[in-house]
Amino acid sequence: MKKPVDLNAAYQPKDFAFRDMEKVKEIISRYPQGKQRSATMPLLDLAQRQVGEDGAQAKPPYGGWIPRAAMDKIAEIVDVPPVKVYEVATFYSMYNLEPVGKYLVQMCTTTPCMLCGSGDVVKTCESHLGIHTGETTRDGMFTLMEVECLGACVNAPMVQINDDYFEDLTPESMKQILSDLKEGREVSVGPQNGRVASMSESGTTTLVEQADRLGIKKAG
Ligand code: FES
């Protein structure tokens, strides 16, 4: 569930300006004349990504979120009252409306992930990062959240970190991913147990000719 948004919090910057106005124009041009308000969602995403790019260079770092000033700017651009943009931004969980860590760790705890061990993975995150769910580490690197199904149940348990999915997790692989991200090492996204995409863990059982061509093992 989303937390209430504090539009007057001390962390809210006074101003916001899009860096890439060409991109803003391109987004608006995707929609018919007079329907520029349809650009609200991609503009919110653009604002969140811009803040995240700035945050990745900052010390301490922070992740992508959407300040009130950005929502007001979007309202001005698409010519709607600010509340119309607040309504959209507060409805969808993909928009962060308060500062988050450089890495936003969204752990799925819905039934399939829960049955496959997400509880232990959450506990591992909390003990490894030294925070509880809903909190951000003091160094600004990680925010931990529990979320509902992210649509990768076949590879449960899984977590979304920024734009990437990490699947087939164990407490050990989760700990390794967090350590690698903290140290700036490369991480491998997707399944962590060697399976290819969402195929059967014992190997492919269909489309075997295609699998042969790709060198993917067959169930046997
Ligand atoms: S239940 Fe976790 S991805 Fe669907």
mmCIF file of C-alpha atoms and ligand atoms in Angstrom:
data_model
loop_
_atom_site.group_PDB
_atom_site.id
_atom_site.type_symbol
_atom_site.label_atom_id
_atom_site.label_comp_id
_atom_site.label_asym_id
_atom_site.label_seq_id
_atom_site.Cartn_x
_atom_site.Cartn_y
_atom_site.Cartn_z
ATOM 1 C CA MET A 1 0.000 0.000 0.000
ATOM 2 C CA LYS A 2 1.235 3.487 -0.805
ATOM 3 C CA LYS A 3 2.122 5.814 2.047
ATOM 4 C CA PRO A 4 0.423 9.220 2.308
ATOM 5 C CA VAL A 5 2.336 11.800 0.301
ATOM 6 C CA ASP A 6 3.717 14.876 2.042
ATOM 7 C CA LEU A 7 3.685 17.616 -0.573
ATOM 8 C CA ASN A 8 5.024 20.176 1.902
ATOM 9 C CA ALA A 9 7.845 18.092 3.396
ATOM 10 C CA ALA A 10 11.233 19.743 3.952
ATOM 11 C CA TYR A 11 12.830 17.430 1.361
ATOM 12 C CA GLN A 12 10.623 18.805 -1.443
ATOM 13 C CA PRO A 13 12.736 20.984 -3.787
ATOM 14 C CA LYS A 14 11.262 24.365 -4.747
ATOM 15 C CA ASP A 15 11.738 23.993 -8.486
ATOM 16 C CA PHE A 16 11.952 21.362 -11.164
ATOM 17 C CA ALA A 17 12.861 21.678 -14.821
ATOM 18 C CA PHE A 18 13.068 18.949 -17.429
ATOM 19 C CA ARG A 19 16.601 18.685 -18.826
ATOM 20 C CA ASP A 20 15.530 17.160 -22.112
ATOM 21 C CA MET A 21 12.732 19.322 -23.511
ATOM 22 C CA GLU A 22 13.067 17.577 -26.887
ATOM 23 C CA LYS A 23 12.071 14.349 -25.177
ATOM 24 C CA VAL A 24 9.146 16.092 -23.483
ATOM 25 C CA LYS A 25 7.943 17.347 -26.884
ATOM 26 C CA GLU A 26 8.394 13.915 -28.431
ATOM 27 C CA ILE A 27 6.298 12.316 -25.655
ATOM 28 C CA ILE A 28 3.504 14.860 -26.110
ATOM 29 C CA SER A 29 3.564 14.348 -29.896
ATOM 30 C CA ARG A 30 2.594 10.676 -29.396
ATOM 31 C CA TYR A 31 -0.957 11.770 -28.569
ATOM 32 C CA PRO A 32 -3.633 13.475 -30.720
ATOM 33 C CA GLN A 33 -3.988 17.276 -30.714
ATOM 34 C CA GLY A 34 -5.835 18.414 -27.624
ATOM 35 C CA LYS A 35 -5.144 15.153 -25.753
ATOM 36 C CA GLN A 36 -1.772 16.182 -24.333
ATOM 37 C CA ARG A 37 -2.929 15.203 -20.843
ATOM 38 C CA SER A 38 -2.401 11.591 -21.962
ATOM 39 C CA ALA A 39 1.325 12.354 -21.675
ATOM 40 C CA THR A 40 1.017 12.643 -17.887
ATOM 41 C CA MET A 41 2.210 9.114 -17.120
ATOM 42 C CA PRO A 42 5.292 9.039 -19.404
ATOM 43 C CA LEU A 43 6.224 12.535 -18.196
ATOM 44 C CA LEU A 44 6.031 11.371 -14.589
ATOM 45 C CA ASP A 45 8.315 8.497 -15.534
ATOM 46 C CA LEU A 46 10.710 10.881 -17.292
ATOM 47 C CA ALA A 47 10.823 13.130 -14.211
ATOM 48 C CA GLN A 48 11.491 10.163 -11.925
ATOM 49 C CA ARG A 49 14.313 8.942 -14.151
ATOM 50 C CA GLN A 50 15.884 12.423 -14.327
ATOM 51 C CA VAL A 51 15.878 12.698 -10.521
ATOM 52 C CA GLY A 52 17.362 9.191 -10.324
ATOM 53 C CA GLU A 53 20.179 10.114 -12.740
ATOM 54 C CA ASP A 54 21.041 13.131 -10.585
ATOM 55 C CA GLY A 55 20.805 10.999 -7.459
ATOM 56 C CA ALA A 56 23.210 8.370 -8.784
ATOM 57 C CA GLN A 57 25.939 11.066 -8.910
ATOM 58 C CA ALA A 58 25.067 12.647 -5.549
ATOM 59 C CA LYS A 59 26.794 12.009 -2.227
ATOM 60 C CA PRO A 60 25.056 10.372 -0.485
ATOM 61 C CA PRO A 61 23.262 8.882 -3.487
ATOM 62 C CA TYR A 62 19.511 8.630 -3.896
ATOM 63 C CA GLY A 63 17.139 7.056 -6.371
ATOM 64 C CA GLY A 64 14.431 8.248 -8.714
ATOM 65 C CA TRP A 65 11.394 9.945 -7.187
ATOM 66 C CA ILE A 66 8.949 12.652 -8.230
ATOM 67 C CA PRO A 67 8.932 15.898 -6.265
ATOM 68 C CA ARG A 68 5.791 18.013 -6.051
ATOM 69 C CA ALA A 69 7.556 20.662 -8.179
ATOM 70 C CA ALA A 70 7.876 18.088 -10.985
ATOM 71 C CA MET A 71 4.177 17.226 -10.790
ATOM 72 C CA ASP A 72 3.322 20.936 -10.898
ATOM 73 C CA LYS A 73 5.586 21.384 -13.931
ATOM 74 C CA ILE A 74 3.884 18.467 -15.699
ATOM 75 C CA ALA A 75 0.449 19.953 -14.918
ATOM 76 C CA GLU A 76 1.615 23.215 -16.487
ATOM 77 C CA ILE A 77 2.959 21.419 -19.583
ATOM 78 C CA VAL A 78 -0.145 19.301 -20.217
ATOM 79 C CA ASP A 79 -2.454 22.114 -19.138
ATOM 80 C CA VAL A 80 -4.418 20.478 -16.323
ATOM 81 C CA PRO A 81 -4.893 21.479 -12.665
ATOM 82 C CA PRO A 82 -2.018 20.093 -10.509
ATOM 83 C CA VAL A 83 -4.432 17.840 -8.609
ATOM 84 C CA LYS A 84 -5.035 15.846 -11.812
ATOM 85 C CA VAL A 85 -1.341 14.944 -11.914
ATOM 86 C CA TYR A 86 -1.272 14.212 -8.155
ATOM 87 C CA GLU A 87 -4.219 11.835 -8.642
ATOM 88 C CA VAL A 88 -2.330 9.797 -11.244
ATOM 89 C CA ALA A 89 0.979 9.835 -9.379
ATOM 90 C CA THR A 90 -0.549 8.757 -6.078
ATOM 91 C CA PHE A 91 -2.539 5.918 -7.671
ATOM 92 C CA TYR A 92 0.289 3.962 -9.327
ATOM 93 C CA SER A 93 2.895 2.273 -7.159
ATOM 94 C CA MET A 94 5.614 2.671 -9.809
ATOM 95 C CA TYR A 95 5.877 6.367 -8.955
ATOM 96 C CA ASN A 96 7.906 7.189 -5.858
ATOM 97 C CA LEU A 97 6.661 10.363 -4.242
ATOM 98 C CA GLU A 98 9.303 10.646 -1.554
ATOM 99 C CA PRO A 99 13.079 10.142 -1.667
ATOM 100 C CA VAL A 100 14.270 6.545 -1.997
ATOM 101 C CA GLY A 101 17.655 4.868 -1.988
ATOM 102 C CA LYS A 102 19.786 4.511 -5.112
ATOM 103 C CA TYR A 103 18.540 0.930 -5.316
ATOM 104 C CA LEU A 104 14.834 0.428 -4.658
ATOM 105 C CA VAL A 105 14.457 -3.193 -3.601
ATOM 106 C CA GLN A 106 10.846 -4.274 -4.150
ATOM 107 C CA MET A 107 10.377 -7.721 -2.717
ATOM 108 C CA CYS A 108 7.311 -9.623 -3.891
ATOM 109 C CA THR A 109 5.577 -11.352 -0.984
ATOM 110 C CA THR A 110 2.353 -12.462 -2.700
ATOM 111 C CA THR A 111 1.298 -16.109 -2.334
ATOM 112 C CA PRO A 112 3.479 -17.906 -4.969
ATOM 113 C CA CYS A 113 6.582 -16.007 -3.842
ATOM 114 C CA MET A 114 5.633 -16.514 -0.194
ATOM 115 C CA LEU A 115 5.233 -20.284 -0.739
ATOM 116 C CA CYS A 116 8.648 -20.380 -2.409
ATOM 117 C CA GLY A 117 10.441 -18.643 0.450
ATOM 118 C CA SER A 118 10.102 -14.872 0.054
ATOM 119 C CA GLY A 119 9.770 -14.549 3.837
ATOM 120 C CA ASP A 120 13.343 -15.763 4.329
ATOM 121 C CA VAL A 121 14.568 -13.515 1.518
ATOM 122 C CA VAL A 122 12.916 -10.479 3.145
ATOM 123 C CA LYS A 123 14.510 -11.371 6.494
ATOM 124 C CA THR A 124 17.876 -11.681 4.753
ATOM 125 C CA CYS A 125 17.466 -8.231 3.165
ATOM 126 C CA GLU A 126 16.540 -6.711 6.509
ATOM 127 C CA SER A 127 19.412 -8.255 8.415
ATOM 128 C CA HIS A 128 21.981 -7.685 5.656
ATOM 129 C CA LEU A 129 20.993 -4.033 5.139
ATOM 130 C CA GLY A 130 20.257 -3.324 8.808
ATOM 131 C CA ILE A 131 16.835 -1.804 8.060
ATOM 132 C CA HIS A 132 13.209 -2.830 8.202
ATOM 133 C CA THR A 133 10.870 -2.994 5.244
ATOM 134 C CA GLY A 134 9.835 0.556 4.312
ATOM 135 C CA GLU A 135 13.171 2.065 5.396
ATOM 136 C CA THR A 136 16.259 3.394 3.613
ATOM 137 C CA THR A 137 19.861 2.644 4.590
ATOM 138 C CA ARG A 138 21.781 5.567 6.106
ATOM 139 C CA ASP A 139 24.222 5.587 3.200
ATOM 140 C CA GLY A 140 21.332 6.216 0.774
ATOM 141 C CA MET A 141 22.068 3.048 -1.191
ATOM 142 C CA PHE A 142 18.991 0.898 -0.546
ATOM 143 C CA THR A 143 15.282 1.259 0.172
ATOM 144 C CA LEU A 144 13.432 -1.953 0.980
ATOM 145 C CA MET A 145 9.752 -2.402 0.147
ATOM 146 C CA GLU A 146 7.300 -5.285 0.080
ATOM 147 C CA VAL A 147 5.076 -5.295 -2.992
ATOM 148 C CA GLU A 148 2.298 -7.382 -4.502
ATOM 149 C CA CYS A 149 2.750 -9.817 -7.414
ATOM 150 C CA LEU A 150 5.138 -8.524 -10.077
ATOM 151 C CA GLY A 151 4.057 -11.116 -12.637
ATOM 152 C CA ALA A 152 7.108 -13.364 -12.466
ATOM 153 C CA CYS A 153 5.514 -16.006 -10.209
ATOM 154 C CA VAL A 154 6.907 -18.908 -12.217
ATOM 155 C CA ASN A 155 10.383 -17.825 -11.119
ATOM 156 C CA ALA A 156 9.416 -17.186 -7.495
ATOM 157 C CA PRO A 157 10.684 -15.884 -5.205
ATOM 158 C CA MET A 158 11.701 -12.716 -6.954
ATOM 159 C CA VAL A 159 12.576 -9.098 -6.387
ATOM 160 C CA GLN A 160 12.579 -5.988 -8.572
ATOM 161 C CA ILE A 161 15.538 -3.657 -8.085
ATOM 162 C CA ASN A 162 15.089 -0.431 -10.044
ATOM 163 C CA ASP A 163 14.238 -1.649 -13.572
ATOM 164 C CA ASP A 164 15.541 -5.204 -13.205
ATOM 165 C CA TYR A 165 14.020 -8.485 -12.030
ATOM 166 C CA PHE A 166 16.067 -10.985 -10.000
ATOM 167 C CA GLU A 167 14.406 -14.371 -9.799
ATOM 168 C CA ASP A 168 14.686 -17.853 -8.281
ATOM 169 C CA LEU A 169 16.233 -16.235 -5.236
ATOM 170 C CA THR A 170 17.630 -17.822 -2.120
ATOM 171 C CA PRO A 171 18.794 -15.942 0.972
ATOM 172 C CA GLU A 172 22.385 -16.518 -0.227
ATOM 173 C CA SER A 173 21.851 -15.226 -3.768
ATOM 174 C CA MET A 174 19.924 -12.215 -2.425
ATOM 175 C CA LYS A 175 22.783 -11.357 -0.078
ATOM 176 C CA GLN A 176 25.264 -11.649 -2.934
ATOM 177 C CA ILE A 177 23.211 -9.326 -5.172
ATOM 178 C CA LEU A 178 22.986 -6.681 -2.435
ATOM 179 C CA SER A 179 26.735 -6.898 -1.737
ATOM 180 C CA ASP A 180 27.570 -6.677 -5.451
ATOM 181 C CA LEU A 181 25.355 -3.635 -5.947
ATOM 182 C CA LYS A 182 26.828 -1.908 -2.913
ATOM 183 C CA GLU A 183 30.371 -2.521 -4.130
ATOM 184 C CA GLY A 184 29.523 -1.488 -7.704
ATOM 185 C CA ARG A 185 30.149 -4.970 -9.108
ATOM 186 C CA GLU A 186 28.245 -6.323 -12.104
ATOM 187 C CA VAL A 187 25.130 -8.276 -11.265
ATOM 188 C CA SER A 188 23.409 -10.846 -13.378
ATOM 189 C CA VAL A 189 19.697 -10.120 -13.760
ATOM 190 C CA GLY A 190 16.940 -12.711 -14.199
ATOM 191 C CA PRO A 191 16.965 -16.235 -12.733
ATOM 192 C CA GLN A 192 19.749 -16.812 -10.211
ATOM 193 C CA ASN A 193 19.676 -20.607 -10.383
ATOM 194 C CA GLY A 194 20.867 -21.098 -13.951
ATOM 195 C CA ARG A 195 17.476 -21.642 -15.545
ATOM 196 C CA VAL A 196 16.834 -19.918 -18.871
ATOM 197 C CA ALA A 197 14.008 -17.363 -18.656
ATOM 198 C CA SER A 198 10.928 -19.151 -17.281
ATOM 199 C CA MET A 199 11.437 -22.628 -18.731
ATOM 200 C CA SER A 200 11.118 -25.744 -16.600
ATOM 201 C CA GLU A 201 13.970 -25.975 -14.100
ATOM 202 C CA SER A 202 14.842 -29.447 -15.404
ATOM 203 C CA GLY A 203 15.234 -28.189 -18.977
ATOM 204 C CA THR A 204 13.042 -27.545 -21.980
ATOM 205 C CA THR A 205 10.119 -29.880 -22.713
ATOM 206 C CA THR A 206 8.706 -28.124 -25.769
ATOM 207 C CA LEU A 207 10.175 -26.350 -28.807
ATOM 208 C CA VAL A 208 13.066 -28.768 -28.508
ATOM 209 C CA GLU A 209 14.442 -28.078 -31.986
ATOM 210 C CA GLN A 210 14.729 -24.389 -31.218
ATOM 211 C CA ALA A 211 16.279 -25.232 -27.853
ATOM 212 C CA ASP A 212 18.837 -27.465 -29.610
ATOM 213 C CA ARG A 213 19.812 -24.623 -31.886
ATOM 214 C CA LEU A 214 20.306 -22.350 -28.870
ATOM 215 C CA GLY A 215 22.209 -25.027 -26.945
ATOM 216 C CA ILE A 216 19.631 -25.162 -24.137
ATOM 217 C CA LYS A 217 19.426 -28.455 -22.243
ATOM 218 C CA LYS A 218 16.388 -30.707 -22.572
ATOM 219 C CA ALA A 219 14.483 -32.210 -19.674
ATOM 220 C CA GLY A 220 15.712 -35.692 -19.221
HETATM 221 S S1 FES B 1 3.689 -13.846 -6.624
HETATM 222 FE FE1 FES B 1 5.668 -13.008 -6.740
HETATM 223 S S2 FES B 1 5.835 -12.487 -8.832
HETATM 224 FE FE2 FES B 1 3.817 -13.227 -8.662
#
